[in-house]
Backbone as a ProteinNet text record, in pm:
[ID]
protein_1_A
[PRIMARY]
MAAHTASTRRDAFRALRELQARQLGLATVAQAAALDIGPAAILSEVRAGRLRRIRSGVVAVTGASSTYEQELLAVVLAAAGEAIAVVSHECLAFWMGLPLPMDDRPMFHVTTRLERRPSMEGVRIHRSGHLSDLDVRHIGAIPVTSAARLVVDLSMRLDGPALGRLLDEALRRRITSLVAVQRCALRLRNAPGRSQERVLRVIRTRTGEDAEAIGDPVPRRPAQVLSYAAWHIARDRVA
[TERTIARY]
80.8	13.5	90.4	181.9	272.4	354	385.4	464.3	375.4	260.2	134.3	130.1	117.3	94.4	217.4	357.5	473.9	452.8	441.3	441.6	317.3	205.8	98.1	160.2	226.2	271.4	383.5	473.9	585.6	509.1	392.6	327.3	264.7	200.6	145.7	251.8	379.7	481.8	512.9	550.3	581.3	504.6	381.4	260.3	276.5	311.1	333.3	448.4	539.8	676	639.6	584.2	536.4	449.5	365.3	276	384.2	458.6	553.8	636.1	674	775.3	688.2	567.7	494.7	472	470.6	422.2	552.8	655.9	762.9	810.6	793.9	823.7	756.4	615.7	495.4	398.4	324.5	210.1	126.6	-7	-101.5	-124.1	-143.8	-202.3	-321	-401.8	-551.1	-497.7	-402.4	-352.5	-278.9	-210.9	-161.7	-260.8	-364.1	-460.3	-530.5	-569.3	-628.7	-563	-415.7	-328.5	-308.9	-395	-388.4	-280.9	-224.2	-115.9	-190	-179.2	-248.9	-164.2	-242.3	-143.2	-29.6	-52.1	43.7	153	133.6	259.6	327.4	258.6	313.9	418.3	344.2	428.5	554.1	549.9	666.9	778.1	722.9	801.7	903.8	802.2	873.4	983.8	923.7	1040.9	1156.6	1129.7	1248.9	1329.7	1292.1	1361.7	1355	1255.1	1227	1130.3	1065.2	961.8	983.5	954.3	943.6	826.7	774.4	647.6	682.1	579.9	602.7	495.1	364.4	246.1	158.4	35.2	-49.9	-95.9	-76.1	-128.5	-48.5	79.2	164.5	303	360.5	476.3	551.3	694.5	797.7	888.3	936.4	1041	1167.4	1226.5	1369.2	1457.6	1524.4	1618.2	1577.2	1435.7	1373.2	1435.1	1442.4	1483.2	1386.8	1419.7	1329	1324.2	1227.7	1224.8	1099.8	1094.4	968.5	862.7	861.5	758.8	718.7	812.4	773.8	691.5	715.9	647.2	508.6	498.3	366.3	288.9	322.7	235.6	189.5	297.9	281.4	146.4	150.4	41.7	-93.3	-101.8	-192.9	-266.4	-187.3	-228.9	-288.5	-224.8	-277.7	-410.8	-415.4	-563.8	-651.2	-630.3	-745.2	-815.6	-764.4	-841.4	-876.4	-1004.2	-1051.9	-1123.9	-1084.7	-1177.7	-1060.9	-1070.5	-988.1	-916.8	-794.1	-715.7	-616.2	-600	-501.6	-409.8	-296.6	-223.5	-290	-255.2	-366.3	-280.2	-348.8	-326.5	-198	-131	-0.1	111.7	82.5	179.3	198.4	82.3	84	164.7	124.2	207.7	332.3	395.4	524.4	596.6	538.4	585	586.4	499.6	499.1	598.6	645.4	725.6	656.8	525.7	434.4	460.3	491.4	497.5	419.6	438.6	385.8	456	381.6	440.6	540.2	546.9	638.3	737.6	856.5	961.5	983.5	942	963.8	872	920.3	808.7	696.2	580.7	458.8	419.4	341.2	302.9	225.7	206.1	134.9	-3.8	-58.4	-199.5	-265.7	-372.3	-436.3	-573.8	-659.6	-801.8	-856.8	-957.9	-1045.8	-1166.3	-1257.8	-1388	-1452.1	-1567.7	-1631.3	-1665.1	-1674.9	-1702.5	-1569.8	-1456.8	-1338.6	-1298.2	-1253.3	-1207.8	-1065.7	-963	-835.2	-762.8	-692.5	-606.1	-459.6	-367.3	-225.5	-143.6	-53.5	64	127.7	132.3	198.1	113.7	-1.5	-83.9	-205.3	-234	-358.5	-453.6	-564	-660	-781.6	-820.4	-937.8	-1039.5	-1141.4	-1259.4	-1372.3	-1383.7	-1458.5	-1577.5	-1707.5	-1809.6	-1813.9	-1713.2	-1711.4	-1572.3	-1551.1	-1398.6	-1433.7	-1423.9	-1481.7	-1340.2	-1379.5	-1262.2	-1223	-1297.6	-1254	-1151.4	-1136	-1036.4	-900.9	-900.6	-799	-701.9	-571.3	-466.1	-366.1	-272.6	-157.9	-34	76.8	227.5	290.8	330.1	375.2	276.5	300.5	188	114	142	70.9	-43.1	-156.4	-286.4	-266.1	-299.9	-294.2	-437.2	-480.5	-586	-542.4	-624.2	-589.3	-537.1	-467.2	-413.2	-523.7	-639.6	-744.3	-820.6	-821.3	-870.4	-770.3	-651.6	-545.7	-581	-584	-613.3	-735.6	-827.3	-967.2	-962.6	-888.5	-866.1	-776.9	-703.6	-617.7	-678.3	-804.3	-854.5	-869.7	-875.2	-919.3	-787.4	-691.9	-576.4	-466	-456.7	-366.2	-417.9	-340.6	-386.7	-418	-488.7	-513.4	-395	-277.9	-150.8	-98.8	-109.2	-26.7	-120.8	-222.7	-317.9	-280.5	-284.5	-267.9	-128.6	-30.5	100.4	97.8	31.5	19.5	-54.8	-159.1	-252.4	-149.4	-98.8	-22	72.1	160.1	246.8	190.9	93.5	-11.6	-34	-70.5	-101.9	14.3	106.3	245	283.3	288.4	329.5	230.2	114.5	5.4	-49.9	-53.4	-102.3	-241.7	-292.3	-455	-470.9	-607.6	-652.4	-760.5	-785.9	-867.2	-1002.8	-1049.2	-1176.3	-1165.7	-1095.6	-1087.3	-1106.4	-1027.2	-1022.6	-1172.2	-1228.2	-1354.8	-1477.2	-1466.1	-1549.7	-1540.7	-1435.7	-1407.6	-1447.7	-1430.9	-1481	-1648.7	-1715.2	-1841.4	-1905.5	-1842.3	-1874.8	-1888.3	-1787.9	-1760.8	-1834.3	-1877.2	-1942.5	-1841.8	-1896	-1799.1	-1756.1	-1649.9	-1625.3	-1514.2	-1490	-1372.5	-1247.1	-1179.8	-1078.6	-1075.5	-1188.5	-1218.9	-1337.4	-1324.7	-1423.8	-1458.6	-1576.5	-1588.7	-1577.5	-1616.9	-1605.3	-1466.6	-1375.9	-1243.9	-1176.1	-1215.5	-1135	-1192.9	-1325.1	-1361.6	-1322.3	-1303	-1235.2	-1087.7	-1020.2	-883.6	-870.4	-964.3	-981.1	-1038.8	-1097	-1162.8	-1056.5	-963.1	-847.8	-763.6	-755.9	-673.2	-740.3	-885.2	-935	-1024.5	-1064.4	-1156	-1309.1	-1330.2	-1470.4	-1455.5	-1591.5	-1601.7	-1483.1	-1440.9	-1335.8	-1408.7	-1507.9	-1581	-1587.4	-1601.4	-1610.5	-1490.7	-1379.4	-1255.6	-1185.6	-1260.5	-1241.9	-1118.4	-1088	-982.6	-850.7	-731	-620.1	-542.6	-582.9	-501.1	-587.3	-510.1	-569.1	-648.9	-759.9	-811	-764	-689.2	-643.1	-695.4	-693	-742	-617.5	-688.7	-600.4	-489	-355.7	-248.3	-139	-102.6	-17.3	122.5	160.5	315.8	414.2	536.9	638	701.5	762.8	852.6	936	1026.3	1131.9	1050.6	954.6	901	834.9	778.1	737.9	855.8	958.9	1072.8	1123.6	1122	1191.5	1124.6	979.2	903.4	907.2	911.8	943	1046.6	1156.5	1293	1304.6	1241.7	1259.3	1208.7	1096.7	1052.8	1108.9	1173.8	1243.7	1328.1
-122.3	2.2	117.1	138.8	262.5	246.5	150.1	153.3	203	180.2	211	388.1	411.4	567.2	659	601.4	648.8	669.9	556.9	581.2	657.1	670.2	754.7	924.8	928.1	1063.9	1105.7	1011.4	1028.1	1057.3	997	1027.8	1156.9	1214.4	1323.3	1431.1	1428.3	1526.3	1538.7	1401.7	1407.4	1483.4	1453.5	1536	1683	1718.4	1865.2	1921.4	1851.4	1890.7	1899.6	1820.9	1835.3	1957.5	1970.8	2099.3	2219	2236.2	2351.5	2372.3	2249.4	2276.4	2355.7	2323.9	2389.8	2557.6	2573.2	2677.2	2807.1	2782.5	2859.4	2834.1	2715	2667.7	2688.6	2735.9	2793	2683.9	2675.4	2608	2683	2684.7	2737.6	2627.6	2659.9	2579.1	2488	2551.1	2490.7	2383.3	2420.2	2321.7	2196.8	2220.6	2112.9	2021.6	2089.8	2021.6	1934.7	1969.2	1885.8	1762.7	1775.9	1640.9	1565.4	1612.9	1533	1597.6	1686.3	1753.4	1856.9	1855	1969.1	2048.1	2163.6	2284.1	2248.5	2144.7	2109.1	2051.8	1976	1938.4	2013.8	2134.4	2239.1	2316.3	2344.6	2415.4	2338.2	2196.6	2119.5	2131.5	2139.8	2179.2	2304.6	2414	2547.3	2547	2486.6	2468.4	2404.7	2299.5	2229.1	2293.6	2412.7	2483.1	2432.9	2334.6	2290.5	2364.2	2438.1	2535.8	2679.4	2796.5	2924	2976.2	3083.2	3148.2	3261.1	3276	3375.8	3524.1	3453.5	3552.1	3455.8	3528.8	3451.6	3321.1	3216.6	3091.3	3049.5	3112.1	3040.6	3034.9	2914.8	2870.2	2850.3	2844.6	2827.8	2717.4	2639.8	2545.9	2639.5	2612.9	2660.9	2630.8	2742.5	2714.1	2751.2	2778.8	2827.8	2951.1	2985.2	3130.7	3253.8	3327.8	3475.7	3532.8	3539.4	3637.1	3716.8	3815.4	3911.8	3802.9	3728.1	3630.9	3563.1	3508.1	3429.2	3520.8	3655.2	3736.6	3754.6	3786.3	3804.8	3673.5	3567.3	3432.5	3415.8	3451.9	3441.1	3517.9	3653.9	3752.3	3704.8	3655.2	3596.4	3481	3389.5	3263.7	3313.8	3398.6	3445.7	3514	3618.3	3667.8	3582.9	3480.9	3402.7	3342.9	3274.6	3164.4	3059.7	3031.4	2934.4	2986.8	3131.5	3169.9	3219.1	3325.6	3362.2	3491.3	3500.8	3631.4	3644.2	3739.8	3770.5	3893.9	3896	4035.5	4127.9	4261.3	4350.8	4512.8	4588.6	4741.1	4746.3	4868.6	4909.8	4806.7	4721.5	4610.9	4508.6	4478	4389.6	4465.6	4595.7	4663.2	4690.9	4709.2	4716.8	4568.4	4466.6	4338.6	4308.3	4342.7	4325.8	4414.1	4500.2	4603.5	4690.1	4724.1	4817.9	4972.2	5049.8	5202.6	5247.6	5313.5	5382.5	5501.7	5619.4	5737.6	5733.9	5636.6	5639.1	5531.2	5562.2	5478.2	5376.9	5418.9	5321.2	5220.5	5088.7	4990.8	4992.3	4983.1	5006.8	4890.7	4919.9	4829.2	4713.2	4596.4	4504.3	4541.3	4509.3	4510	4391.3	4320.1	4221.9	4225	4172.9	4184	4041	4053.7	3940.4	3971.4	3860.1	3882.2	3925.5	3989.1	4082.5	4017.5	3886.8	3838.4	3832.7	3828.3	3814.9	3961	3929.8	4074.2	4047.3	4012.7	3997.5	4135.5	4124	4230.3	4195.3	4255.2	4218	4360.4	4356	4460.3	4493.8	4612.7	4627.2	4592.9	4549.3	4504	4581.5	4634.1	4688.2	4594.3	4573.1	4464.5	4555.1	4507.6	4565.4	4437.2	4476	4378.7	4395	4304.8	4323.1	4218.7	4279.9	4193.9	4142.3	4194.5	4141	4106.5	3971	3915.9	3769.8	3758.2	3621.7	3560.2	3425.7	3355.5	3442	3530.8	3618.9	3708.3	3746.6	3846.8	3773.8	3641.9	3567.5	3513.2	3529.4	3450.3	3412.9	3343.2	3296.4	3322.1	3374.5	3366.5	3272.2	3162.1	3057	3008	3022.1	2989.7	3090.2	3234.4	3316.7	3390.9	3373.2	3431.8	3580.8	3636.1	3773.1	3833.5	3943.1	4005.2	4000.2	3990.4	3996.2	4133.4	4153.2	4297.9	4373.8	4336.5	4429.7	4486	4409.6	4416	4543.1	4497.9	4599.8	4738.7	4741.2	4887.7	4948.8	4851.7	4917.6	4948	4850.7	4887.1	5026.3	5061.8	5170.9	5286.9	5292.7	5397.6	5519.6	5540.7	5651.6	5653	5569.1	5575	5641	5646.9	5727.6	5825	5932.2	6034.2	5992.5	6064.2	6031	5986.4	6067.2	6013.1	5896.5	5887.9	5769.6	5647.9	5658.3	5547.7	5515.3	5598.7	5568.6	5497	5541.4	5481.6	5336.9	5317.5	5158.6	5092	5130.7	5065.3	5032	5150.2	5130.6	5050.1	5017.9	4928.3	4784.6	4779.1	4643.2	4590.5	4685.4	4659	4626.8	4696.6	4671.9	4519.6	4478.4	4341	4245.1	4295.6	4195	4103.8	4165.2	4088.1	4133.1	4231.3	4252.5	4325.6	4366.8	4428.9	4541.9	4650.5	4740.5	4694.6	4592	4512.7	4443.5	4377.6	4312	4415.7	4531.6	4637.6	4669.4	4734.5	4795.8	4702.8	4552.4	4456.1	4436.9	4455.2	4445.6	4567.1	4688.3	4803.4	4813	4753.6	4775.4	4647.6	4526.6	4437	4498.7	4563.9	4592	4752.2	4755.5	4875.8	4965.5	5103.1	5191.6	5190.4	5188.9	5172.5	5275	5288.8	5380.1	5319.3	5424.3	5392.8	5336.1	5326.7	5276.7	5340.9	5372.1	5450.8	5408.8	5370.6	5327.9	5431.5	5543.8	5665.2	5692.9	5673.7	5706.3	5605.2	5490.2	5401.1	5401	5422.4	5436.8	5555.9	5658.1	5787	5765.7	5683.5	5656.8	5564	5470.4	5381.5	5469	5571.5	5638.5	5737.1	5769.3	5858.2	5777	5643.7	5563.4	5492.9	5483.9	5442.1	5554.7	5650.6	5759.9	5686.3	5576	5502.2	5413.9	5318	5205.6	5093.3	5050.9	4950.4	4811.3	4788.2	4678.9	4690.4	4833.7	4853.8	4834.6	4840.3	4791.1	4668.3	4575	4431.5	4442.1	4300.9	4272.1	4235.9	4321.6	4288.5	4168	4144	4024.1	3889.1	3790.7	3664.5	3609.7	3557.8	3489.7	3355.9	3340.9	3238.7	3183.1	3054.4	3005	3079.2	3115.1	3170.2	3064.8	3106	2999.8	3049.6	2943.3	2967.3	2998	3097.3	3138.2	3113.1	3023.9	3016.7	3120.2	3122	3256	3303.9	3200.2	3208.5	3279.6	3204.8	3273.8	3428.3	3442.8	3568.5	3694.2	3652.7	3748.8	3743.3	3657.6	3678.3	3777.9	3744	3858.4	3977.8	3995.4	4121.4	4206.3	4110.4	4173.2	4222.4	4148.3	4202.8	4343.9	4391.6	4513	4603.8	4576.6	4676.9	4775.7
-9.6	13.8	1	89.4	75.4	-38.6	-113.6	-235.9	-334.4	-338.1	-423.8	-421.5	-282.8	-254.7	-284	-288.2	-324	-477.4	-531	-675.8	-754.5	-692	-711.6	-693.2	-582.7	-565.8	-665	-710.9	-799.8	-937.7	-968.2	-1098.3	-1094	-981.3	-975.5	-988.6	-928.6	-934	-1075.3	-1143	-1276.5	-1370.6	-1355.2	-1429.5	-1406.9	-1282.6	-1238.3	-1325.8	-1292	-1389	-1517.9	-1587.4	-1741.1	-1752.2	-1666.7	-1678.1	-1662.1	-1581.9	-1548.7	-1666.5	-1741.7	-1856.7	-1968.3	-1980.7	-2088.5	-2030.8	-1919.3	-1865.3	-1795.3	-1886.5	-1841.8	-1681.8	-1653.4	-1502.8	-1408.2	-1430	-1359.5	-1345.9	-1207.1	-1197.4	-1103	-1099.2	-987.1	-880.9	-773.8	-646.8	-694.9	-782.7	-822.3	-911.7	-1024.7	-1115.4	-1037.8	-940.1	-890.6	-797.8	-736	-671.4	-778	-883.3	-989.4	-1037.7	-996.2	-1023.5	-876.2	-768.5	-637.9	-582.1	-601.9	-518.3	-421.5	-305.4	-218.5	-172.9	-126.7	-77.3	40.9	117.3	206.5	151.1	34.6	-51.5	-120.7	-164.9	-235.4	-126.8	-16.7	96.4	125.4	124.6	151.8	59.7	-77.7	-185.4	-184	-133	-118.6	-15.2	107	221.6	178.6	121.4	55.4	-26.3	-95.5	-179.3	-353.9	-368.9	-506.5	-584.4	-497	-565.7	-497.4	-555.2	-500.3	-524.3	-450.2	-475.8	-573	-671.8	-766.7	-757.1	-747.9	-719	-640	-586	-495.2	-582	-508.1	-581.6	-707	-723.3	-839.9	-798	-824.9	-777.5	-906.6	-897.6	-999.9	-964.7	-1056	-1034.7	-981.8	-879.8	-847.9	-969.8	-985	-1101	-1261.8	-1278.2	-1407.7	-1420.1	-1542.2	-1565.5	-1540.2	-1463.8	-1436.8	-1553.8	-1624.7	-1748.2	-1734.5	-1834.3	-1838.7	-1886.5	-1985.9	-2035.8	-1902.1	-1801.6	-1695.2	-1599.7	-1588.3	-1511.8	-1541	-1684	-1763.6	-1733.8	-1759.1	-1744.9	-1588.4	-1510	-1363.3	-1311.4	-1385	-1327.7	-1407.2	-1515.6	-1598.1	-1526.3	-1465.1	-1403.8	-1253.6	-1189.5	-1085.4	-1085.7	-1189.4	-1213.5	-1262.1	-1329.4	-1399.9	-1303.8	-1201.4	-1124.5	-1209.3	-1213.4	-1301	-1433.3	-1448.8	-1576.3	-1645	-1749	-1845.1	-1790.6	-1819.4	-1812.5	-1919.3	-1975.9	-2071	-2063.7	-2116.4	-2124.3	-2222.5	-2177	-2260.2	-2246.8	-2310.3	-2323.1	-2322.3	-2252.4	-2279.3	-2254.6	-2169.4	-2133.9	-2247.1	-2325.9	-2440	-2559.3	-2594.3	-2693.6	-2676.3	-2536.1	-2496.8	-2553.7	-2497.7	-2529.9	-2657.7	-2743.7	-2874.8	-2982.5	-2898.6	-2962.5	-3059.8	-3015.6	-3087.5	-3012	-3115.1	-3061.8	-2973.3	-2860.6	-2766	-2742.8	-2680.6	-2652.2	-2539.4	-2451.9	-2337.9	-2364.8	-2291.9	-2316.6	-2212.4	-2087.2	-1964.8	-1998	-1937.1	-1939.4	-1840.7	-1905.3	-1849.2	-1729.7	-1644.6	-1537.2	-1599.2	-1529.2	-1624.5	-1629.2	-1723.6	-1767.9	-1794.3	-1719.5	-1755	-1753.8	-1848	-1869.3	-1816.9	-1747.5	-1707.1	-1726.4	-1711.9	-1713.1	-1602.7	-1607.9	-1518.9	-1358.8	-1380.2	-1250.1	-1162.9	-1207.5	-1147.6	-1064.7	-950.9	-893.2	-829	-899.7	-861.2	-808.3	-717.6	-689.6	-659	-744.1	-720.1	-725.4	-649.5	-635.1	-779.7	-842.5	-958.9	-1083.5	-1065.8	-1185.1	-1199.7	-1321.6	-1343.6	-1406	-1336	-1374.9	-1446.2	-1549.8	-1662.9	-1656.2	-1598.3	-1582	-1697.9	-1792.5	-1919.4	-1921.5	-1973.2	-1994.6	-2119.5	-2202.7	-2332.9	-2365.7	-2330.4	-2342.6	-2395.7	-2517.2	-2595.5	-2635.3	-2687.6	-2775.4	-2886.6	-2947.2	-3051.1	-3010.8	-2889.8	-2844.3	-2797.6	-2785.8	-2734.4	-2812	-2799.2	-2901.6	-2794.7	-2841.7	-2753	-2806.3	-2732.5	-2786.5	-2697.8	-2744.5	-2660.2	-2556.6	-2431.8	-2327.5	-2289.6	-2343.6	-2281.5	-2355.5	-2276	-2357.3	-2348.8	-2465.1	-2480.8	-2578.3	-2555.6	-2650.3	-2801.2	-2884.2	-3020	-3052.9	-3152.7	-3205.2	-3218	-3289.3	-3313.2	-3172.7	-3076	-2941.6	-2873.6	-2901	-2840.3	-2902	-3029	-3068.7	-3038.3	-3013.5	-2942.9	-2813.1	-2728.9	-2583.9	-2568.4	-2639.4	-2635.5	-2706.1	-2753.3	-2838.9	-2757.6	-2633.4	-2554.4	-2442.2	-2442.9	-2354.1	-2437.6	-2558.9	-2639.2	-2727.7	-2753.1	-2843.1	-2982.1	-3074.9	-3214.8	-3293.8	-3295.6	-3355.1	-3309.3	-3186.9	-3117.1	-3166.2	-3147.5	-3173.7	-3328.2	-3396.2	-3553.4	-3582.7	-3508.2	-3526.6	-3482.2	-3371.6	-3317.3	-3427.4	-3456.8	-3574.6	-3707.6	-3759.9	-3864.3	-3874.2	-3735.5	-3719.4	-3728.5	-3651	-3636.9	-3782.6	-3886.9	-4027.8	-4085.2	-4094.5	-4149.6	-4117.3	-3999	-3959.2	-3990.2	-4036	-4097.3	-3966.3	-3844	-3723.8	-3708.6	-3775.2	-3779	-3933	-3942.7	-4056.1	-4008.8	-4097.2	-4076.1	-4058.6	-4137.4	-4122.4	-3968.7	-3934.1	-3816.3	-3693.8	-3697.6	-3594.4	-3597	-3713.7	-3725.7	-3662.7	-3710	-3625.6	-3490.1	-3422.6	-3293.5	-3228.4	-3291.2	-3217.7	-3230.7	-3326.6	-3350.1	-3229.8	-3225.6	-3126.5	-2995	-2941.3	-2814.3	-2780.4	-2642.6	-2612.3	-2589.4	-2590.7	-2534.2	-2400.3	-2342.4	-2197.8	-2179.6	-2042.1	-1973.2	-2076.2	-2134.7	-2217.9	-2358.3	-2406.7	-2540.6	-2594.1	-2724.6	-2805.4	-2919.8	-2981	-3113.5	-3221.7	-3171.8	-3256.3	-3303.2	-3210.9	-3220	-3314.3	-3295.7	-3377.3	-3516.1	-3540.6	-3675	-3730.6	-3668.6	-3719	-3773	-3692.7	-3747.4	-3873.1	-3862.4	-3989.8	-4092.6	-4109	-4200.7	-4252.8	-4157.7	-4232	-4318.4	-4294	-4366.1	-4502.3	-4493.1	-4617.2	-4697.2	-4614.9	-4659.8	-4675.9	-4619.7	-4628	-4502.6	-4520.7	-4408.7	-4463.4	-4362.4	-4385.8	-4439.4	-4417	-4483.8	-4650.3	-4662.1	-4819.5	-4902.8	-4831.5	-4928.7	-4910.1	-4821.7	-4815.9	-4706.9	-4680.1	-4582.2	-4635.6	-4620.2	-4710.9	-4640.4	-4522.4	-4454.6	-4471.8	-4530.4	-4541.9	-4425	-4425.4	-4297.1	-4263.5	-4163.2	-4107.1	-3984.8	-3960.2	-3791.7	-3730.5	-3603.9	-3491.3	-3474.1	-3456.5	-3447	-3288.1	-3243.4	-3151.5	-3197.4	-3165.1	-3198.7	-3101.9	-3132.5	-3032.7	-3005.8	-2872.3	-2849.9	-2960	-3008.9	-3103.8	-3231.6	-3290.1	-3408.1	-3361.8	-3261.2	-3229.6	-3236.4	-3147.2	-3158.5	-3293.2	-3382	-3524.9	-3585	-3592.9	-3651.8	-3607.2	-3466.6	-3408.6	-3448.6	-3454.8	-3477.9	-3615.9	-3704.7	-3852.1	-3878.7	-3787.8	-3817.4	-3701.5	-3610.8	-3508.6	-3574
[MASK]
+++++++++++++++++++++++++++++++++++++++++++++++++++++++++++++++++++++++++++++++++++++++++++++++++++++++++++++++++++++++++++++++++++++++++++++++++++++++++++++++++++++++++++++++++++++++++++++++++++++++++++++++++++++++++++++++++++++++++++++++

């Protein structure tokens, strides 16, 4: 019986390590519990120095590289709980290398669904009643808002010229299209920080008309997961 228990424990921790390997060395206490590894066992691993706490409810393998990407994913995992959370707003634009009027690294911005009320030091939480699968992409293991949603979310947080520069760069990289941005703006309601009218005005200055009337210059493809290497290569080509 003891041998069976030890084997089960080894299998559970093997599954946890495999999960952490897919998540930049990270796992949540809830994810561990789903593998039958309780909070007491996680605490024991922390005390033994094999795991370290990163954010509330999030631990990392000791020795895993501490990177900006790991910080981003830790914030998202802590904010999500059992729901959806995504990197968004200025934080996402900065990570993507899109032009922003400020040079300094912005604070972390994460968007969650309306029912979530996380609070974390150094993190700006945006609660949204309109966060659907249409708005979510992944870069490696990290969930982010789509480029179209990013433009809309920043439509009142940036002035007109800055918003235009960000949109132009996203179009140049072919990570969104005017049609996608317009559809996103029309689907979402006006809210603090975003304005349908402002987005449509920026589009009209580039087309002279409704974006739907000119068609979509970006081929429609299924949403895909980019590896970190592929993402950084694509970003560096236009840096």
